[in-house]
XYZ file of C-alpha atoms in Angstrom:
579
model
C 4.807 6.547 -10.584
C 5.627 4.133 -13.126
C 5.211 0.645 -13.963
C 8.563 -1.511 -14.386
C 9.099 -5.601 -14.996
C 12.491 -7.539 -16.355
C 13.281 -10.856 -17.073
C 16.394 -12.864 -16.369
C 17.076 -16.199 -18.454
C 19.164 -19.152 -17.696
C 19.271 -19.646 -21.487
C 17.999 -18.162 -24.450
C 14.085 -19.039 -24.795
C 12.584 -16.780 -28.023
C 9.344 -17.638 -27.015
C 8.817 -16.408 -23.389
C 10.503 -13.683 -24.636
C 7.703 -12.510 -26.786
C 5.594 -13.660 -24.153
C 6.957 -11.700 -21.148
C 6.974 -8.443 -23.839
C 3.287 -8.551 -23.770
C 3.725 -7.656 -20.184
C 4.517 -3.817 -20.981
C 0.232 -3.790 -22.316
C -1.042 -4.532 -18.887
C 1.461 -2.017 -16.787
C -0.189 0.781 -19.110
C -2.236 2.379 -16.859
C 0.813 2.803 -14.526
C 2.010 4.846 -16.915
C 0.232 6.294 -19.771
C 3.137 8.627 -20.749
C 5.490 6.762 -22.453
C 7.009 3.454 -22.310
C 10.760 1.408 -22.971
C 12.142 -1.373 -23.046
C 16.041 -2.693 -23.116
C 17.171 -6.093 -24.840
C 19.964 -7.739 -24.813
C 20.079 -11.516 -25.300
C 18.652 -13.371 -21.988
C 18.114 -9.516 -20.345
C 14.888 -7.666 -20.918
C 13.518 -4.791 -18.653
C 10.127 -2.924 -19.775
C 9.394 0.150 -18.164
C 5.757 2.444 -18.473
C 5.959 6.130 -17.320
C 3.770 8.410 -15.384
C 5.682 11.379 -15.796
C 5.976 13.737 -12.841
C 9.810 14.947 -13.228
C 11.607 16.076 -15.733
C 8.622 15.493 -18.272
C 10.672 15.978 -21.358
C 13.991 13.947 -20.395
C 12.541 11.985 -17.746
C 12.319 8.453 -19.933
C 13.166 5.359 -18.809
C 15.277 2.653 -19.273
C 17.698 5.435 -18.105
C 21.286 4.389 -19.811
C 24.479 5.797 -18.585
C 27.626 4.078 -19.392
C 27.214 -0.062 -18.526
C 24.394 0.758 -16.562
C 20.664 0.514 -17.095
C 18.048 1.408 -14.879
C 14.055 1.083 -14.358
C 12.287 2.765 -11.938
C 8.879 3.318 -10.364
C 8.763 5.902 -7.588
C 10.300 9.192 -6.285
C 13.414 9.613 -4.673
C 12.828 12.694 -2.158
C 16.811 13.251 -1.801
C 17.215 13.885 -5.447
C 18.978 17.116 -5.500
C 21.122 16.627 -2.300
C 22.391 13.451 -4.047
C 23.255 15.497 -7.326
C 25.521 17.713 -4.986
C 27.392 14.931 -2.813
C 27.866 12.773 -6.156
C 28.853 15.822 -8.529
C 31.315 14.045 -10.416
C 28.895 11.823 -11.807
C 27.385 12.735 -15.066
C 24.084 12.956 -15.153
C 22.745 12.553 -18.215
C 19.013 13.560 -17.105
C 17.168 15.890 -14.737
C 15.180 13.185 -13.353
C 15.354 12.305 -9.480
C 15.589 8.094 -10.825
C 18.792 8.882 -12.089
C 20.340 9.412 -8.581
C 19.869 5.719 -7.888
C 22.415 5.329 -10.613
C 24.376 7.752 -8.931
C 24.593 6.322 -5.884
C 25.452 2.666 -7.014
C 28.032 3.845 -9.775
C 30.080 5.083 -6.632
C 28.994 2.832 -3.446
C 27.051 -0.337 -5.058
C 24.368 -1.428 -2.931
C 25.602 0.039 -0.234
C 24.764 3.287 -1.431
C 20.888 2.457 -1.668
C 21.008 3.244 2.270
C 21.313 6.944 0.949
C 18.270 6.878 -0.722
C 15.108 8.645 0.898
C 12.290 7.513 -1.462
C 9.820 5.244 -2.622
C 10.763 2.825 -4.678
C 10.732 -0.437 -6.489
C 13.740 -0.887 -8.793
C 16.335 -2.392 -11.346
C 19.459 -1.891 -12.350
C 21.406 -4.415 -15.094
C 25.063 -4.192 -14.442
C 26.365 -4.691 -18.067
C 29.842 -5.454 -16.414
C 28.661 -7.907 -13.818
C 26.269 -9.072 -15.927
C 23.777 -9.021 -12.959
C 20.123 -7.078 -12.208
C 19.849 -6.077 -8.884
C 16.603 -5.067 -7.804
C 15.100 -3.695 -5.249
C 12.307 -2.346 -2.855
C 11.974 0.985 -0.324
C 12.421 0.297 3.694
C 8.480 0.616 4.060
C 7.313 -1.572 0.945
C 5.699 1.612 -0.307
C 5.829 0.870 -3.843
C 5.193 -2.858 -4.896
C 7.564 -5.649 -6.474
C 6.904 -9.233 -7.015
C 8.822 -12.108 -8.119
C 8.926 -15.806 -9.586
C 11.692 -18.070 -10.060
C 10.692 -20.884 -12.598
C 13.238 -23.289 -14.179
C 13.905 -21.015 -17.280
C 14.293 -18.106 -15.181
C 13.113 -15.256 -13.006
C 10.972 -12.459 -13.891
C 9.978 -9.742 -11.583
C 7.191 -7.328 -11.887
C 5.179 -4.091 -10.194
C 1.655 -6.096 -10.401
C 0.694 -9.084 -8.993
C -1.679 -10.077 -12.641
C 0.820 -9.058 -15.083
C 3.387 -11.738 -13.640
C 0.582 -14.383 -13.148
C -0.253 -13.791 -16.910
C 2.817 -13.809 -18.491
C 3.752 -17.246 -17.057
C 3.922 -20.040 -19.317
C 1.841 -22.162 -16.750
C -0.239 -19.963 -14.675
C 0.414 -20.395 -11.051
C -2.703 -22.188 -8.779
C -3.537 -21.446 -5.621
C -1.837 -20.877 -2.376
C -4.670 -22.563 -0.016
C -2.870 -21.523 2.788
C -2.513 -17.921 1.688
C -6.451 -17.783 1.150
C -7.131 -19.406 4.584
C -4.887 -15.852 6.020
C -6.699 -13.615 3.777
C -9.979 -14.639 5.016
C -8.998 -14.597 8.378
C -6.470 -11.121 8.454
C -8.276 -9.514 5.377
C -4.578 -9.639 3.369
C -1.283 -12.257 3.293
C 1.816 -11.746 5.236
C 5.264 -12.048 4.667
C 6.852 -12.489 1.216
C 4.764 -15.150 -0.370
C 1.637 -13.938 -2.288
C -1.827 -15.727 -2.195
C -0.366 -17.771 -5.928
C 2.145 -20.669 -5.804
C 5.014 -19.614 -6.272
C 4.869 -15.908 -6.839
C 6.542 -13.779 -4.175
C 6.876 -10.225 -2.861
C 10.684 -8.819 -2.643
C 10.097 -7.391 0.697
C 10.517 -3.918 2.195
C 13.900 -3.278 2.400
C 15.364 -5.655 0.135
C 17.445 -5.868 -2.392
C 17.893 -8.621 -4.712
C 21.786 -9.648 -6.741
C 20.091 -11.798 -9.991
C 22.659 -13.364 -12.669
C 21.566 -15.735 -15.242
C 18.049 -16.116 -13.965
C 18.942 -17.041 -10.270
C 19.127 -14.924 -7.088
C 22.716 -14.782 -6.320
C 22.161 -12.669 -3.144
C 19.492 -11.079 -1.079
C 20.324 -8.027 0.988
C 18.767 -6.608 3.830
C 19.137 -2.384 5.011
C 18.932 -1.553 8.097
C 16.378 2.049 9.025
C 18.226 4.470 11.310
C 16.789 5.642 14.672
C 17.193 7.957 17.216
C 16.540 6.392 20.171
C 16.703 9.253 23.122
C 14.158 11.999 21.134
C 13.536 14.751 23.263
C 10.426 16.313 21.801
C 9.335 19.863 21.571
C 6.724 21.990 19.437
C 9.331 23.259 17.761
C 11.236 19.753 16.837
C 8.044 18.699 15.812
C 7.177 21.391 13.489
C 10.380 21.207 12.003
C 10.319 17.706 11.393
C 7.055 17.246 9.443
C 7.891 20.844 7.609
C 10.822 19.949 6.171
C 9.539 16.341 5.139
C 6.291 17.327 3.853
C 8.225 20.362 1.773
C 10.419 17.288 0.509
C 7.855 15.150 -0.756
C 5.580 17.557 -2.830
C 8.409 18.080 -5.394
C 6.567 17.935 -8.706
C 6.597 19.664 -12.224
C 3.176 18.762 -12.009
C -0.062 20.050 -9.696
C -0.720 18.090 -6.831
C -3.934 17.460 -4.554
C -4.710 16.126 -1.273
C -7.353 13.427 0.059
C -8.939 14.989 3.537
C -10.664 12.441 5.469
C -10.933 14.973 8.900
C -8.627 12.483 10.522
C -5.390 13.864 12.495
C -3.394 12.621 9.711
C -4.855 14.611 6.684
C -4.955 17.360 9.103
C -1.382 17.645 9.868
C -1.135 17.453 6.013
C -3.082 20.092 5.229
C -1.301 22.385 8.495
C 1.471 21.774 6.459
C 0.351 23.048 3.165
C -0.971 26.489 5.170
C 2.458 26.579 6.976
C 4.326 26.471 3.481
C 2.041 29.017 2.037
C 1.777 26.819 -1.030
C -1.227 28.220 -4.103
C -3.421 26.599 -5.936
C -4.372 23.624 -3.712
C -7.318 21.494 -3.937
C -8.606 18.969 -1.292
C -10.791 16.150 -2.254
C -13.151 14.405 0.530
C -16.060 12.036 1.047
C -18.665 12.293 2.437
C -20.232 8.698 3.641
C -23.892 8.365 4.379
C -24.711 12.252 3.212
C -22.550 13.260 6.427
C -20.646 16.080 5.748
C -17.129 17.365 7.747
C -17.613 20.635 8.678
C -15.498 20.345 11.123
C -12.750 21.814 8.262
C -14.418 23.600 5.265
C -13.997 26.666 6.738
C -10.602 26.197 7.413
C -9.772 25.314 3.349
C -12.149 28.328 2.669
C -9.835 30.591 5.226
C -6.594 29.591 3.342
C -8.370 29.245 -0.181
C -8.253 25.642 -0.885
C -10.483 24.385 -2.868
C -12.412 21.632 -1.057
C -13.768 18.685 -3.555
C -16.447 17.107 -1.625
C -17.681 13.690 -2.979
C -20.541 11.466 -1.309
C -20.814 7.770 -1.088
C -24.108 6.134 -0.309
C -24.906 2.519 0.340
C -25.979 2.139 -3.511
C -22.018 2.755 -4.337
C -20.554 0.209 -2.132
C -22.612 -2.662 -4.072
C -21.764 -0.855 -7.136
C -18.188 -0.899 -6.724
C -17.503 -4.003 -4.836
C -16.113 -5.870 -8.369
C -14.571 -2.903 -9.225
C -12.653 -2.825 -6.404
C -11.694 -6.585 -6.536
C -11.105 -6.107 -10.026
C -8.168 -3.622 -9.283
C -6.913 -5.136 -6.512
C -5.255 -7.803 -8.022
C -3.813 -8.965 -4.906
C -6.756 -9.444 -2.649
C -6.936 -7.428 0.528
C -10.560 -7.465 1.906
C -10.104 -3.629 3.344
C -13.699 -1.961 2.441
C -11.845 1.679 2.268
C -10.989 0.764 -1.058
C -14.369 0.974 -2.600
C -14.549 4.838 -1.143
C -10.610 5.318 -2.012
C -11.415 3.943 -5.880
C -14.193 6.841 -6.297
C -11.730 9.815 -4.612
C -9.511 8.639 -7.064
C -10.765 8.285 -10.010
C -12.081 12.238 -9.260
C -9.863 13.443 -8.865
C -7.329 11.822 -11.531
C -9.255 14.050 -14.139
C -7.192 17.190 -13.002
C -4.467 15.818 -11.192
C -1.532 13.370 -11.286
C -0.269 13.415 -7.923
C -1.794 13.177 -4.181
C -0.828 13.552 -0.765
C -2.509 10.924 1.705
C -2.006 10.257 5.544
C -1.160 7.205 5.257
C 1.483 5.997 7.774
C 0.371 8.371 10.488
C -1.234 5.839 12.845
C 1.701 3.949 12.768
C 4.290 5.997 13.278
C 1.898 8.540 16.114
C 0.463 5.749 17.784
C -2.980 5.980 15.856
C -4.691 2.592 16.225
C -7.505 1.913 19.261
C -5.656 -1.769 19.488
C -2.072 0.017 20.687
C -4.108 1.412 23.849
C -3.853 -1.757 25.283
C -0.751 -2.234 25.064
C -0.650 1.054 27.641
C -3.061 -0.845 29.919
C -1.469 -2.113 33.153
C -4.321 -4.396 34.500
C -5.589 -5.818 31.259
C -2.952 -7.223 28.740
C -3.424 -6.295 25.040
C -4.560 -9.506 22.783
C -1.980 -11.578 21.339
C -0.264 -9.491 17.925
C -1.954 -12.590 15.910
C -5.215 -11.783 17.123
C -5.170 -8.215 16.106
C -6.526 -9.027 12.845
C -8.175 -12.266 13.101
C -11.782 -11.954 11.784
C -14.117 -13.088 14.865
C -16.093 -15.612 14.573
C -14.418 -16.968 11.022
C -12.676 -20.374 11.129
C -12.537 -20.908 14.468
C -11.032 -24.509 13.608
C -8.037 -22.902 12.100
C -6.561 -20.469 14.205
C -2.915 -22.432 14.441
C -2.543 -21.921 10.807
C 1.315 -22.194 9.063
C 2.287 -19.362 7.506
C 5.034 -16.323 8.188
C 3.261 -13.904 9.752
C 6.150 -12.543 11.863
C 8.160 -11.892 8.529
C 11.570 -11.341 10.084
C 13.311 -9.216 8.612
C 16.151 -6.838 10.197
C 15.488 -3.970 9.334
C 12.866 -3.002 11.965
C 14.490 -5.437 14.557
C 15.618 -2.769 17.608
C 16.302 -4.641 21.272
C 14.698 -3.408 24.257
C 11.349 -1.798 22.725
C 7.816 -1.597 24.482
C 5.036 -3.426 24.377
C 3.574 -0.571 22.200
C 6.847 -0.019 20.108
C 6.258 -3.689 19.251
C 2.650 -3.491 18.243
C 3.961 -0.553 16.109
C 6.867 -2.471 14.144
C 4.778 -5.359 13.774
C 2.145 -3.204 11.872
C 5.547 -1.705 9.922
C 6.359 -5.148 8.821
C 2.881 -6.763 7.688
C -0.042 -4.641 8.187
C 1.284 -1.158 6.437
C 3.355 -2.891 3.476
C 0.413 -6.020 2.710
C -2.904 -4.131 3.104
C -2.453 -0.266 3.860
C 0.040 0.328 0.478
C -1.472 -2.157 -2.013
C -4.742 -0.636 -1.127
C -3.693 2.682 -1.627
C -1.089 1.718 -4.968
C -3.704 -0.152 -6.916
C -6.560 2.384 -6.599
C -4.670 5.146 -6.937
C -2.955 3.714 -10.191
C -5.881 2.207 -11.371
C -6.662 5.977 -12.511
C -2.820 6.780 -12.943
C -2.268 8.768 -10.045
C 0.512 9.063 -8.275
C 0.229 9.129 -4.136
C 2.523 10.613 -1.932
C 3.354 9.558 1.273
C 4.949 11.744 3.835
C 4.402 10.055 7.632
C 6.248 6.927 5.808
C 9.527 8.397 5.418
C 12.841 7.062 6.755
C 13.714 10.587 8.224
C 10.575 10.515 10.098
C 11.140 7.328 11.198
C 14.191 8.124 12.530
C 13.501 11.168 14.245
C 9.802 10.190 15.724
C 9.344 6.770 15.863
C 10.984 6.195 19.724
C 9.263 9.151 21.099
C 8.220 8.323 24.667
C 4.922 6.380 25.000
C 3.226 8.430 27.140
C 3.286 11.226 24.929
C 1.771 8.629 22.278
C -0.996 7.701 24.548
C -2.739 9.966 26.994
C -6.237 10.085 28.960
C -7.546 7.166 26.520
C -6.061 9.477 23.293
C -3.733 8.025 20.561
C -1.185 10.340 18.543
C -1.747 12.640 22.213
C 1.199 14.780 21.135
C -0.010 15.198 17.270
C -3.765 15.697 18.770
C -2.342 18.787 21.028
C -0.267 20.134 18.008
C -3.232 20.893 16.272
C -5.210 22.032 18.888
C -2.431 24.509 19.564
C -1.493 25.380 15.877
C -4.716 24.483 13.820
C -7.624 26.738 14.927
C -11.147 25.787 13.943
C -10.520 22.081 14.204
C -11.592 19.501 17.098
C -8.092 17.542 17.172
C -10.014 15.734 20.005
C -12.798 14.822 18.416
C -13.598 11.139 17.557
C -11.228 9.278 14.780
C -12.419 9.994 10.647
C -11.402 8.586 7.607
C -13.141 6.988 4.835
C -15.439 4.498 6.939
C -18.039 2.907 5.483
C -20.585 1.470 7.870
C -20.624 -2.274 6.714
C -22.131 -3.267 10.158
C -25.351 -1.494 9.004
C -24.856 -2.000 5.095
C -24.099 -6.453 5.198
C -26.822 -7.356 7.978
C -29.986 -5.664 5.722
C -29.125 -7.853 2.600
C -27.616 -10.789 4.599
C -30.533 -13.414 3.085
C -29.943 -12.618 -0.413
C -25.784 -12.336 0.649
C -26.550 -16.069 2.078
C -28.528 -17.174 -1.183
C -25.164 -16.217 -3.488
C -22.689 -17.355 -1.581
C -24.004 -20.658 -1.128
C -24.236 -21.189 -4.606
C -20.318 -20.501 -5.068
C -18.912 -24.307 -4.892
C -15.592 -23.010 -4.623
C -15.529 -21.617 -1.036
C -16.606 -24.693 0.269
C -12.844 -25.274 -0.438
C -11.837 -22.981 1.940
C -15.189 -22.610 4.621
C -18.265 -25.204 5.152
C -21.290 -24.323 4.133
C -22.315 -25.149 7.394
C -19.851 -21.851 8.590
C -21.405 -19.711 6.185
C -25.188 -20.267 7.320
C -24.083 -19.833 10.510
C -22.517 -16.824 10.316
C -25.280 -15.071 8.004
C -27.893 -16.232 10.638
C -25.718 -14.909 13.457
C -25.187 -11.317 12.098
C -28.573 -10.328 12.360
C -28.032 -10.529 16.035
C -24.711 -9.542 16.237
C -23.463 -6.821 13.517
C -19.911 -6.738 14.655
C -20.045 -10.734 12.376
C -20.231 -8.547 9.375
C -16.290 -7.744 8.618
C -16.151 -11.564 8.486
C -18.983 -11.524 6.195
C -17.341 -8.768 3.921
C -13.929 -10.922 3.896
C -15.704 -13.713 2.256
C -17.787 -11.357 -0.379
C -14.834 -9.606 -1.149
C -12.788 -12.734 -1.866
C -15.189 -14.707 -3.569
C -15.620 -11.265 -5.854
C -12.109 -11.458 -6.158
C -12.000 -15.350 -7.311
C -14.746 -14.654 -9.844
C -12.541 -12.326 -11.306
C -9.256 -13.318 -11.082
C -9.814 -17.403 -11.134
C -12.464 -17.789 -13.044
C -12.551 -14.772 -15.400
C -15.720 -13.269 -15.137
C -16.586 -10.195 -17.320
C -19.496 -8.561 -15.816
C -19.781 -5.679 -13.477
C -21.986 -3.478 -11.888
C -24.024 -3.991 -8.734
C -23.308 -6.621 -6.511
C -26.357 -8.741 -6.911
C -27.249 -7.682 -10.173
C -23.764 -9.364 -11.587
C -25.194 -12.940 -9.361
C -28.301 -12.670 -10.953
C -26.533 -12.446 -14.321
C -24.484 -15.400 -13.547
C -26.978 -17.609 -12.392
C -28.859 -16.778 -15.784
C -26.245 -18.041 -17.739
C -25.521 -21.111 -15.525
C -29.254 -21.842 -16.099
């Protein structure tokens, strides 16, 4: 995992060159190992390494002939790539390198024989273009401004605000979304002007204009007969594909079915060494599989988090998070991580499982003859919270082709909707900025174009049974994974803000009240009401945390607060000094 950026001028401009250069400082904890950069006139590209592969060759920009190339991710296919393309030269060991590969022989068309993460650029010294680019499933990050000197694109959200010459304001719009869906769809970011190259795209820049943008197409299968067998096979071979590393690796075990099917995987492969890290919320421990890591001799890391630590870490969390999504896992998924970063560089998560299995309690309705599942919109809206502005503008559909298939289910639909907004704009940055905020590298294997292709249009009714999501994972395990409950009710990292938000909701009230600028975005009026209302109705809470998470956010990002520490310790401090 890496950090990358590059800048694209319409004419020489000495200045924002030195400016943008700065840039490399702030990608530094995306990779501590080493860093490059390559100039030539109105080209720059800066590139930070967290070295995983080929730790002694392995540094980037990666030159080979007229073609230059930064990188930040891992492509799975490496070494079947080296084989098909073996009259390239490869002038590294390092599985970036076969991105060159691929494009020295196809162009962008070859990028559809990438299986990876990845967020990309190449300069074409020939062309005299930079083509970047971004994995099917948005797993790794890549934003984007076009300003009238140029373009400049970058992994983080804060290092392209900053480097501007004029920092971008405010996209009111975008905040309205956040506070309603907890994170922005589409392409544009919540700042003016600043965009996300989405999943699947790929970018043709020359002379500090896009040229071209290109959209690939994912694969599928759609007639999947489905067996034990095919299934063990399937997640075998990709989970054996994604823990290539010349470094250790760990995994994060919530209990869920997702972490589970991780770690059957791991005890199928017979792999050493392993260690687990989980949390324990509330002093609650999961028994449910210790004694399967202590059968198989993996060490299990077990952390706690208490009510104390999500006050403590709420401006943490929005300090990391540069682009704001209110999802309160992150507070639990910034202490895993920052544990288990002090041995490790690399983790497995489950993320993507729900998704592609059929996880989510909202996709059972979908199944539900008699009783219509709630419009895809109101999926995410937050309750109660701006009730007034539920027919906002924005692109929440986020077309894009390559997840458009004819003829799919209502469920099918709920799932490629989630593909297109809900995994790439909250699930990923969630789990990219906390896991690089402590350089650590996470691994992804449910979100994997192979899996995608082979799983994703397996029948419904094998998805949902007797009131179950991910049926056919659930009886798996049963089958396969003795000592755990596959059945039992759905884990993860939950923290129980319904309890946590109604017992301080008066002193909650007090601060946010005293924040002027919400009252550009909610009424004061909307804020009493729903801090009176929670104490009767707990469920009004996630609203609540939208708003204390984005107004953390603000104080951070907008108006540059320093202090940190406890929640209402840091408003006491800042009422002191407004005093």
């Amino acid at each position: 995992m890496c950090g990358i950026a590059g800048l694209s001028l319409v004419a020489e401009n000495k200045s924002l060159i030195k400016r943008f250069l700065k840039i490399k400082k702030s990608l530094f904890h995306r990779g501590p190992d080493g860093s490059g950069v390559y100039k030539k006139k109105n080209i720059n590209l800066i590139h930070t390494r967290l070295s995983i592969v080929d730790l002694k060759q392995g540094h980037q920009p990666i030159k080979n002939k007229n073609l230059i190339l930064v990188a930040n991710g891992e492509i799975y296919n490496d070494l079947e790539i080296r084989e098909k393309y073996s009259n390239y030269r490869f002038k590294t060991n390092s599985d970036s390198e076969s991105i060159l590969a691929v494009y020295n022989t196809k162009g962008i068309e070859g990028f559809k024989e990438l299986r990876g993460m990845y967020a990309f650029a190449i300069y074409d010294e020939e062309k005299d273009e930079i083509v970047i680019s971004r994995d099917e499933f948005g797993i790794k990050p890549l934003y984007f401004t076009v300003f009238n000197e140029g373009l400049i694109f970058c992994s983080e959200l804060n290092s392209l605000r900053n480097v501007m010459p004029n920092k971008p304001s405010l996209n009111n719009q975008k905040v309205v979304e956040q506070l309603q869906y907890q994170y922005c769809t589409g392409n544009q970011t919540i700042f003016r002007g600043l965009n996300r190259v989405r999943p699947g795209e790929t970018l043709i820049i020359q002379n500090g204009k896009i040229k071209e943008s290109i959209f690939r197409k994912l694969e599928v299968k759609r007639k999947i007969t489905i067996n034990e067998s095919y299934f063990r096979k399937e997640i075998i071979k990709t989970v054996k594909s994604h823990i290539r590393s010349d470094v250790p690796y760990c995994l994060f075990l919530s209990g869920g079915i997702d972490s589970m099917l991780l770690l059957y995987c791991i005890i199928e492969l017979k792999l050493k060494n392993i260690t687990a890290f989980t949390m324990n919320v509330c002093s609650k421990k999961n028994h449910n599989f210790k004694q399967i890591c202590l059968d198989n001799n993996i060490k299990l890391n077990e952390l706690s988090f208490s009510e104390k630590d999500f006050w403590d870490l709420i401006f943490l969390g929005a300090e990391k998070i540069d682009e704001p999504v209110a999802d309160y896992a992150i507070l639990p998924t910034l202490k895993l991580s920052e544990k288990a970063s002090e041995e490790f560089k690399v983790v497995l998560t489950g993320e993507g499982g729900d998704e592609l299995f059929g996880g989510y309690g909202r996709y059972k309705k979908a199944q539900r003859f008699l009783f219509k599942g709630r419009d895809l919109k109101e999926t995410f809206r937050s309750g109660e919270l701006f009730k007034k502005l539920k027919k906002i503008n924005n692109d929440f559909e986020n077309k894009t082709q390559y997840f458009d298939y004819k003829s799919t289910t209502k469920l099918q639909t709920k799932q490629l909707f989630d593909y297109k907004n809900w995994l790439p704009n909250d699930l990923l940055i969630k789990l990219d900025r906390c896991l690089m905020s402590f350089s650590l590298e996470g691994r992804t294997p449910f979100i994997d174009k192979n899996m995608f292709r082979n799983l994703f249009f397996v029948d419904d009714s094998l998805k949902i049974k007797h009131n179950f999501g991910k049926f056919y994972v659930r009886e798996f395990l049963k089958k396969n994974l003795k000592k755990y409950d596959s059945f039992s009710p759905k884990k993860g990292f939950t923290i129980p803000i319904n309890e946590w938000i109604p017992k301080k909701i008066d002193l909650i009230k007090e601060n946010l009240l005293k924040l002027d600028f919400l009252f550009q975005f909610i009424t004061q009026k909307e804020i009493i009401f729903l801090c009176d209302k929670v104490k009767n109705n707990k469920k009004i809470s996630k609203s609540i945390w939208h708003i204390i998470f984005f107004s953390s956010w603000y104080l951070i990002h907008i108006e540059g607060i320093k202090e940190r520490g406890n929640y209402f310790d840091v408003f006491k401090r800042i009422n002191e000094y407004k005093k």
